[in-house]
Each structure stands twice: as C-alpha cells, then as structure tokens.
Amino acid sequence: MNALDMNVNSYAYLKTTGPYWWKATLGQVYRVYQVIDIWNSNSHPEHHRSWTCSEDGCVCEVHACKLLTTTVSIEGATADLQLPESGCKNGNTVKIDSTSHFYLYEIVVTKKPESDCTTIAESWDKVVTVPALPVPHGTALTLSCLEGYTNLKESEDTATCLYGQVVPTEGLPNCRLMRERVSDEITPASAEQSATFNDDAANHGAELAIDMDLGTAYIADLGPDTHLPWLKLSLVKLHCVESVIIYDSLGDPLITWTCSEEDCDICTDTQSHCNSYSLTVSTEGAAHYLSSISDCRFGDTVKVESNDAFSVTELAIIEKQGQLIPRI
C-alpha cells in the first residue's frame, strides 16, 4: 500500500510473475476525474503521468503510460447506483494493470467537483424543482409541473442535485396540459371511429378525443366500407345538445357547431375548417322522452364526419338544460 502513504520517497513495486496489477478501494462510489501517479525525481515530486477519465474510461496520452492501463469500476452492492457521468467515470475501485513489473510512488485519485445545480435538462421543459434552482450539491428536490400543467402520476417525484446535475430518484412527473370542463358539458360514455390511423389505438384511438388531455389526439382514417372518416360519441341517455366544440392543442376553440331543433349546421371556425366537416346529433336508442327545450338538438349520439382523414385533439359536447317529457 506504499502508493497511498503520502510519501513520495516510498513506493509500491509490482514484481510478481504476473499478472501485474495494483488496486485501491475508495470506500464509496465517486465521480473519478483523474488518476495521477506522482513520481519522485531528485526529491522534487512532480506529476509523472496521469489518466483523465470520462464515461468511456480513463486515458493517458504520455509515453510513460504506454505499458499501463487504468480502469475505474464499481464493485459490490452499489453496482446499480446511478450518478451523473459526464466528464468522469463512476467507481469505487481504481485498478492499474501492466504488461510487466512496475513502480508506483504515490497515486492520487481526484473526483469531479461537487458543483451546484443551476439548470435542468432541456427535455424537462414542463418540470420545475422545489426548491428552485440553483441549489448546492446534495440538495434533495421535489419535482412538479409548470403552472397550468397537471401531473397524472399519483406519487410524488423526487430528485437530488449531484455534481451539478439534477438526478431523479425514480422518474419524472407526467406533466400534461389538460382541458377544463365547461359548464353543462356532457361526458360521453364511449367513442368509436371509422378506422384508426396506422391501426395504433394507443396513440390515435377515438377515446383520445375525450380524455381531457391536450397533448393527445385522435386521428380518423378512411374505413374499409366508407369514403368518409368519422368519429362517433355515445351519450348513453338522451340530451338536448346545444353545441359541440373541437379544441386545438392549446385548448382554444377550433370549430364550434351550434344546434337547433332540426340540426347542427351552424358552424364557426378560426381556420376555414367548417367546409371539411359535418356534425349530426341523432337518437340510436329508444326515445322514451320528448324534449320541451328549444334551440338544441335532441339525441344520444354525436357524429363528426370529414371528407378526408382528420384529427381531433379534444371535443366537448354542451347540453341545454331543461325538462324532458315522458313519451306517452
């Protein structure tokens, strides 16, 4: 162990019959930045050779390192520990191997500076930390969503500032921009469509048009037996539908249909979409009631059709309150 005794006048001499190696255990996992061999030259210690480490390994570019290879590794139960690894090598063990016998006077292992965390990853654009950055190394953090976004995860997400990088304990919040329900909005019981784009219901299914999530979108494709793609929403029971609104990804109304007793042909939009879409409200179940309400369309089914494949980020169905009279 003379290579670690702080005395540059003593040394470790590896002269066995091979293999030739020297190993030091660090006691815990560090972000190792450099491994330095200090050589005693005329009683004046100097850096004789050094290995600079990165996530790919430790490299020495001087001729004196030609026969030596230095590796930093994690041994033991901490092998699954996740630390930032940028411009350093994570490890609790340093090993120097050689092709022949060699001397080591004094080995110095340096770690990456324990710098403050000042920013988070660019991909975390909807995530904020509590407390707010900057924070010093070792600070425990809570991860939450930007104002206006909702975390769909039930559990709280945490992180730690380690060596200038915010490291999540398990994962990130699932931050979604959610639409708020409007007054007198009907919650559809189910949604179906003519055909799913790319047969990918998880990413383009009809239910995504009514999931309140402005980050998802339903995409209708042409069905095998129709020239008009459609989206149909079942309301289960009868309602008097006053209007139907399609929203864009920011939650702003894109298309609005206003209904009368006969139809829902009054359409307003922001980007000339009305010519490409039509909307009908109909009764597919047994109509056991009559409506005494005016300026709305009585029905239990809402259907949107288009002359081409189309997408819907969010759709809201608004009913007009009033009395339903039992059919005699």
Tab-separated table of C-alpha atoms in Angstrom:
chain	number	residue	atom	x	y	z
A	1	MET	CA	0.000	0.000	0.000
A	2	ASN	CA	3.040	2.353	-0.171
A	3	ALA	CA	1.466	4.032	-3.185
A	4	LEU	CA	-1.072	5.617	-0.811
A	5	ASP	CA	1.081	6.572	2.186
A	6	MET	CA	1.510	10.266	1.161
A	7	ASN	CA	5.272	9.687	0.997
A	8	VAL	CA	6.803	10.153	-2.446
A	9	ASN	CA	10.046	8.578	-1.215
A	10	SER	CA	8.395	5.187	-0.730
A	11	TYR	CA	6.833	3.126	-3.472
A	12	ALA	CA	4.953	0.017	-4.401
A	13	TYR	CA	6.969	-2.318	-6.621
A	14	LEU	CA	4.931	-4.834	-8.594
A	15	LYS	CA	7.384	-7.604	-9.489
A	16	THR	CA	5.423	-10.831	-9.278
A	17	THR	CA	5.470	-13.298	-12.100
A	18	GLY	CA	2.245	-11.778	-13.412
A	19	PRO	CA	-0.333	-10.684	-13.963
A	20	TYR	CA	0.923	-7.291	-12.786
A	21	TRP	CA	-1.667	-5.045	-11.150
A	22	TRP	CA	-2.358	-2.644	-8.312
A	23	LYS	CA	-5.837	-1.915	-6.929
A	24	ALA	CA	-7.266	0.617	-4.458
A	25	THR	CA	-10.760	0.574	-2.946
A	26	LEU	CA	-12.253	4.039	-2.430
A	27	GLY	CA	-14.898	3.129	0.163
A	28	GLN	CA	-17.818	4.631	-1.777
A	29	VAL	CA	-18.738	5.497	-5.338
A	30	TYR	CA	-17.150	8.699	-6.605
A	31	ARG	CA	-17.180	10.511	-9.921
A	32	VAL	CA	-13.477	9.965	-10.632
A	33	TYR	CA	-11.944	12.714	-12.742
A	34	GLN	CA	-8.209	11.897	-12.710
A	35	VAL	CA	-5.830	9.191	-11.509
A	36	ILE	CA	-2.360	10.694	-11.012
A	37	ASP	CA	0.947	8.878	-10.419
A	38	ILE	CA	3.327	11.285	-8.639
A	39	TRP	CA	6.919	10.356	-9.319
A	40	ASN	CA	9.867	11.316	-7.114
A	41	SER	CA	12.553	12.976	-9.175
A	42	ASN	CA	15.565	14.218	-7.228
A	43	SER	CA	13.349	14.654	-4.153
A	44	HIS	CA	11.083	17.061	-6.101
A	45	PRO	CA	7.688	15.395	-6.651
A	46	GLU	CA	6.009	16.109	-9.944
A	47	HIS	CA	3.160	14.696	-11.997
A	48	HIS	CA	4.869	11.906	-13.805
A	49	ARG	CA	1.777	10.560	-15.550
A	50	SER	CA	-1.965	10.974	-15.173
A	51	TRP	CA	-5.100	9.408	-16.582
A	52	THR	CA	-8.093	11.643	-17.312
A	53	CYS	CA	-11.411	9.849	-17.020
A	54	SER	CA	-14.686	10.105	-18.889
A	55	GLU	CA	-17.743	7.888	-19.111
A	56	ASP	CA	-15.833	5.832	-21.714
A	57	GLY	CA	-12.839	5.135	-19.462
A	58	CYS	CA	-9.516	6.669	-18.337
A	59	VAL	CA	-6.904	7.759	-20.881
A	60	CYS	CA	-3.260	8.762	-20.531
A	61	GLU	CA	-1.535	10.228	-23.602
A	62	VAL	CA	2.117	10.397	-22.456
A	63	HIS	CA	4.725	7.784	-23.316
A	64	ALA	CA	5.241	6.860	-19.651
A	65	CYS	CA	1.756	5.298	-19.630
A	66	LYS	CA	2.468	3.025	-22.578
A	67	LEU	CA	2.574	-0.222	-20.593
A	68	LEU	CA	-0.106	0.718	-18.056
A	69	THR	CA	-3.893	0.601	-18.183
A	70	THR	CA	-6.035	2.302	-15.552
A	71	THR	CA	-9.657	1.332	-15.006
A	72	VAL	CA	-12.285	2.742	-12.662
A	73	SER	CA	-15.170	0.411	-11.810
A	74	ILE	CA	-17.998	-0.169	-9.369
A	75	GLU	CA	-17.663	-3.314	-7.267
A	76	GLY	CA	-20.059	-4.690	-4.675
A	77	ALA	CA	-23.683	-3.993	-3.770
A	78	THR	CA	-23.575	-0.416	-5.082
A	79	ALA	CA	-23.163	-1.550	-8.681
A	80	ASP	CA	-26.692	-0.348	-9.526
A	81	LEU	CA	-26.100	3.184	-8.203
A	82	GLN	CA	-26.897	5.803	-10.831
A	83	LEU	CA	-24.847	9.010	-10.744
A	84	PRO	CA	-24.295	11.625	-13.457
A	85	GLU	CA	-21.424	10.524	-15.644
A	86	SER	CA	-20.251	13.457	-17.745
A	87	GLY	CA	-16.517	14.122	-17.914
A	88	CYS	CA	-15.777	11.494	-15.272
A	89	LYS	CA	-16.048	7.776	-14.505
A	90	ASN	CA	-18.214	6.487	-11.670
A	91	GLY	CA	-16.472	3.975	-9.435
A	92	ASN	CA	-15.366	2.777	-6.024
A	93	THR	CA	-12.319	0.879	-7.269
A	94	VAL	CA	-9.210	2.003	-9.159
A	95	LYS	CA	-7.003	-0.631	-10.772
A	96	ILE	CA	-3.737	-0.235	-12.677
A	97	ASP	CA	-2.621	-3.139	-14.880
A	98	SER	CA	0.693	-3.582	-16.660
A	99	THR	CA	2.292	-5.980	-19.093
A	100	SER	CA	5.430	-6.164	-16.884
A	101	HIS	CA	6.664	-5.217	-13.410
A	102	PHE	CA	6.323	-1.517	-12.497
A	103	TYR	CA	6.770	1.074	-9.744
A	104	LEU	CA	4.130	3.340	-8.191
A	105	TYR	CA	5.383	6.025	-5.836
A	106	GLU	CA	2.184	7.895	-4.927
A	107	ILE	CA	-1.279	7.549	-6.507
A	108	VAL	CA	-3.729	10.441	-6.209
A	109	VAL	CA	-7.359	9.999	-7.239
A	110	THR	CA	-9.333	13.209	-7.828
A	111	LYS	CA	-13.090	13.483	-8.093
A	112	LYS	CA	-15.323	15.726	-10.144
A	113	PRO	CA	-16.027	18.954	-8.212
A	114	GLU	CA	-19.273	18.949	-6.238
A	115	SER	CA	-20.755	21.826	-8.215
A	116	ASP	CA	-24.173	23.464	-7.779
A	117	CYS	CA	-27.172	22.556	-9.917
A	118	THR	CA	-28.182	25.602	-11.941
A	119	THR	CA	-30.357	24.151	-14.740
A	120	ILE	CA	-32.333	21.040	-15.618
A	121	ALA	CA	-32.267	19.085	-18.864
A	122	GLU	CA	-33.849	20.829	-21.865
A	123	SER	CA	-36.196	17.886	-22.345
A	124	TRP	CA	-37.718	18.615	-18.905
A	125	ASP	CA	-39.442	21.695	-20.324
A	126	LYS	CA	-42.636	21.164	-18.270
A	127	VAL	CA	-40.888	20.304	-14.967
A	128	VAL	CA	-39.964	22.635	-12.098
A	129	THR	CA	-37.994	21.895	-8.941
A	130	VAL	CA	-38.790	22.729	-5.330
A	131	PRO	CA	-36.722	24.443	-4.067
A	132	ALA	CA	-35.985	26.373	-7.244
A	133	LEU	CA	-32.527	26.183	-8.837
A	134	PRO	CA	-29.704	26.979	-8.257
A	135	VAL	CA	-29.091	24.635	-5.317
A	136	PRO	CA	-25.861	23.163	-3.900
A	137	HIS	CA	-24.633	19.603	-4.377
A	138	GLY	CA	-26.531	17.072	-2.285
A	139	THR	CA	-29.797	19.045	-2.085
A	140	ALA	CA	-32.974	16.930	-2.081
A	141	LEU	CA	-35.576	18.206	-4.548
A	142	THR	CA	-39.253	17.695	-5.307
A	143	LEU	CA	-40.215	17.617	-8.991
A	144	SER	CA	-43.529	19.141	-10.037
A	145	CYS	CA	-45.204	20.521	-13.151
A	146	LEU	CA	-45.250	24.035	-14.548
A	147	GLU	CA	-48.288	26.125	-13.708
A	148	GLY	CA	-51.152	25.141	-15.981
A	149	TYR	CA	-49.964	21.542	-16.326
A	150	THR	CA	-51.261	18.539	-14.390
A	151	ASN	CA	-49.164	15.655	-13.090
A	152	LEU	CA	-51.021	12.460	-13.985
A	153	LYS	CA	-48.843	10.371	-11.670
A	154	GLU	CA	-50.292	9.661	-8.242
A	155	SER	CA	-46.948	9.541	-6.442
A	156	GLU	CA	-44.629	12.496	-5.822
A	157	ASP	CA	-41.384	12.562	-7.792
A	158	THR	CA	-38.104	13.480	-6.098
A	159	ALA	CA	-34.533	14.112	-7.203
A	160	THR	CA	-31.104	15.023	-5.832
A	161	CYS	CA	-28.564	17.583	-7.003
A	162	LEU	CA	-25.433	15.547	-7.711
A	163	TYR	CA	-22.290	17.140	-9.134
A	164	GLY	CA	-24.155	19.876	-10.985
A	165	GLN	CA	-26.892	17.616	-12.366
A	166	VAL	CA	-30.451	17.010	-11.137
A	167	VAL	CA	-30.838	13.223	-10.883
A	168	PRO	CA	-34.388	11.809	-10.486
A	169	THR	CA	-34.888	9.185	-7.788
A	170	GLU	CA	-37.195	7.093	-9.984
A	171	GLY	CA	-38.733	9.132	-12.797
A	172	LEU	CA	-40.195	12.438	-13.894
A	173	PRO	CA	-43.691	13.847	-13.384
A	174	ASN	CA	-46.119	13.057	-16.203
A	175	CYS	CA	-46.946	16.695	-16.928
A	176	ARG	CA	-49.900	17.145	-19.247
A	177	LEU	CA	-51.757	20.217	-20.453
A	178	MET	CA	-55.336	19.315	-19.547
A	179	ARG	CA	-58.537	20.919	-20.734
A	180	GLU	CA	-61.017	22.084	-18.119
A	181	ARG	CA	-64.631	21.024	-18.459
A	182	VAL	CA	-67.030	23.795	-19.419
A	183	SER	CA	-70.403	24.465	-17.882
A	184	ASP	CA	-73.097	21.903	-18.823
A	185	GLU	CA	-70.596	19.691	-20.665
A	186	ILE	CA	-71.714	16.113	-21.270
A	187	THR	CA	-69.248	13.302	-20.549
A	188	PRO	CA	-69.561	10.725	-23.368
A	189	ALA	CA	-69.756	7.098	-22.306
A	190	SER	CA	-67.704	5.828	-25.238
A	191	ALA	CA	-66.106	6.790	-28.542
A	192	GLU	CA	-65.605	4.889	-31.775
A	193	GLN	CA	-64.295	5.680	-35.236
A	194	SER	CA	-64.339	4.597	-38.864
A	195	ALA	CA	-60.755	3.328	-38.709
A	196	THR	CA	-57.683	4.021	-36.587
A	197	PHE	CA	-54.712	5.729	-38.208
A	198	ASN	CA	-51.904	3.163	-38.628
A	199	ASP	CA	-54.029	0.763	-36.528
A	200	ASP	CA	-52.492	2.459	-33.480
A	201	ALA	CA	-55.314	2.876	-30.970
A	202	ALA	CA	-52.919	3.711	-28.118
A	203	ASN	CA	-51.695	6.870	-29.870
A	204	HIS	CA	-54.579	7.687	-32.237
A	205	GLY	CA	-57.695	5.981	-30.819
A	206	ALA	CA	-61.137	7.594	-30.610
A	207	GLU	CA	-61.035	7.806	-26.784
A	208	LEU	CA	-58.210	10.362	-27.071
A	209	ALA	CA	-60.712	12.922	-28.380
A	210	ILE	CA	-62.469	12.949	-24.982
A	211	ASP	CA	-59.641	12.239	-22.484
A	212	MET	CA	-59.254	15.942	-21.496
A	213	ASP	CA	-55.550	15.749	-22.453
A	214	LEU	CA	-54.446	18.435	-24.920
A	215	GLY	CA	-51.223	16.517	-25.557
A	216	THR	CA	-53.026	13.590	-27.217
A	217	ALA	CA	-55.042	13.484	-30.434
A	218	TYR	CA	-57.472	11.142	-32.112
A	219	ILE	CA	-56.765	10.556	-35.818
A	220	ALA	CA	-59.502	9.075	-38.013
A	221	ASP	CA	-58.596	7.185	-41.150
A	222	LEU	CA	-60.778	6.108	-44.045
A	223	GLY	CA	-62.711	2.994	-43.134
A	224	PRO	CA	-62.822	-0.095	-45.387
A	225	ASP	CA	-66.512	0.380	-46.157
A	226	THR	CA	-66.836	4.153	-46.305
A	227	HIS	CA	-65.397	7.124	-48.131
A	228	LEU	CA	-65.966	9.423	-45.151
A	229	PRO	CA	-63.918	9.011	-41.966
A	230	TRP	CA	-65.988	9.596	-38.843
A	231	LEU	CA	-65.892	9.878	-35.074
A	232	LYS	CA	-68.959	8.813	-33.082
A	233	LEU	CA	-69.632	9.518	-29.430
A	234	SER	CA	-72.275	7.710	-27.382
A	235	LEU	CA	-74.009	9.730	-24.654
A	236	VAL	CA	-75.921	6.682	-23.260
A	237	LYS	CA	-79.005	8.708	-22.391
A	238	LEU	CA	-80.864	11.470	-24.190
A	239	HIS	CA	-79.631	15.044	-24.008
A	240	CYS	CA	-80.579	18.237	-25.782
A	241	VAL	CA	-77.255	19.178	-27.416
A	242	GLU	CA	-76.753	22.930	-27.690
A	243	SER	CA	-73.252	22.998	-29.195
A	244	VAL	CA	-70.188	20.887	-29.973
A	245	ILE	CA	-66.660	22.318	-29.781
A	246	ILE	CA	-63.372	20.969	-31.166
A	247	TYR	CA	-60.272	22.387	-29.445
A	248	ASP	CA	-56.690	22.785	-30.662
A	249	SER	CA	-53.613	21.642	-28.720
A	250	LEU	CA	-53.525	24.904	-26.719
A	251	GLY	CA	-57.109	24.484	-25.534
A	252	ASP	CA	-58.545	27.172	-27.820
A	253	PRO	CA	-61.795	26.515	-29.749
A	254	LEU	CA	-61.058	25.474	-33.326
A	255	ILE	CA	-64.539	24.581	-34.610
A	256	THR	CA	-67.929	25.206	-32.988
A	257	TRP	CA	-71.263	23.802	-34.133
A	258	THR	CA	-74.446	25.374	-32.789
A	259	CYS	CA	-77.588	23.217	-32.819
A	260	SER	CA	-81.285	23.873	-33.378
A	261	GLU	CA	-84.218	21.516	-33.030
A	262	GLU	CA	-83.590	20.209	-36.570
A	263	ASP	CA	-79.809	20.060	-36.998
A	264	CYS	CA	-76.374	21.386	-36.044
A	265	ASP	CA	-75.483	23.106	-39.318
A	266	ILE	CA	-74.389	26.451	-37.897
A	267	CYS	CA	-70.597	26.190	-37.893
A	268	THR	CA	-67.963	28.762	-36.959
A	269	ASP	CA	-64.209	28.251	-37.053
A	270	THR	CA	-60.857	30.018	-36.958
A	271	GLN	CA	-59.107	28.366	-39.927
A	272	SER	CA	-61.836	27.612	-42.516
A	273	HIS	CA	-62.449	24.053	-41.305
A	274	CYS	CA	-66.241	24.139	-41.482
A	275	ASN	CA	-66.294	23.254	-45.193
A	276	SER	CA	-64.463	19.987	-44.477
A	277	TYR	CA	-66.608	18.715	-41.592
A	278	SER	CA	-70.208	17.932	-40.751
A	279	LEU	CA	-71.843	17.129	-37.431
A	280	THR	CA	-75.052	15.281	-36.631
A	281	VAL	CA	-76.891	14.578	-33.383
A	282	SER	CA	-79.220	11.577	-33.561
A	283	THR	CA	-81.067	9.058	-31.416
A	284	GLU	CA	-79.868	5.477	-31.774
A	285	GLY	CA	-81.567	4.129	-28.651
A	286	ALA	CA	-85.252	4.095	-27.783
A	287	ALA	CA	-86.582	7.643	-27.355
A	288	HIS	CA	-88.693	7.378	-24.220
A	289	TYR	CA	-88.793	11.123	-23.747
A	290	LEU	CA	-89.697	14.230	-25.702
A	291	SER	CA	-87.817	17.469	-25.300
A	292	SER	CA	-89.575	20.665	-24.256
A	293	ILE	CA	-86.372	22.619	-24.805
A	294	SER	CA	-85.805	24.842	-27.847
A	295	ASP	CA	-82.624	25.837	-29.688
A	296	CYS	CA	-80.926	22.479	-29.197
A	297	ARG	CA	-80.864	19.031	-30.850
A	298	PHE	CA	-82.333	16.045	-29.002
A	299	GLY	CA	-80.277	12.818	-29.159
A	300	ASP	CA	-77.955	10.270	-27.585
A	301	THR	CA	-75.271	10.103	-30.304
A	302	VAL	CA	-72.917	12.734	-31.754
A	303	LYS	CA	-71.115	12.023	-35.016
A	304	VAL	CA	-68.410	14.076	-36.762
A	305	GLU	CA	-67.590	13.325	-40.413
A	306	SER	CA	-64.994	14.721	-42.780
A	307	ASN	CA	-64.190	14.474	-46.457
A	308	ASP	CA	-60.662	13.275	-45.591
A	309	ALA	CA	-58.677	11.751	-42.733
A	310	PHE	CA	-58.773	14.119	-39.761
A	311	SER	CA	-57.617	14.570	-36.187
A	312	VAL	CA	-59.285	15.857	-33.030
A	313	THR	CA	-57.269	16.994	-30.031
A	314	GLU	CA	-60.280	17.485	-27.756
A	315	LEU	CA	-64.048	17.625	-28.261
A	316	ALA	CA	-66.695	18.964	-25.883
A	317	ILE	CA	-70.454	18.434	-26.094
A	318	ILE	CA	-72.592	21.082	-24.379
A	319	GLU	CA	-76.206	20.430	-23.426
A	320	LYS	CA	-79.024	22.878	-22.816
A	321	GLN	CA	-80.713	22.305	-19.501
A	322	GLY	CA	-84.464	21.809	-19.447
A	323	GLN	CA	-87.299	19.370	-18.869
A	324	LEU	CA	-87.697	16.070	-20.704
A	325	ILE	CA	-91.330	14.962	-21.035
A	326	PRO	CA	-92.053	11.191	-20.919
A	327	ARG	CA	-93.362	9.862	-24.207
A	328	ILE	CA	-96.935	8.506	-23.889
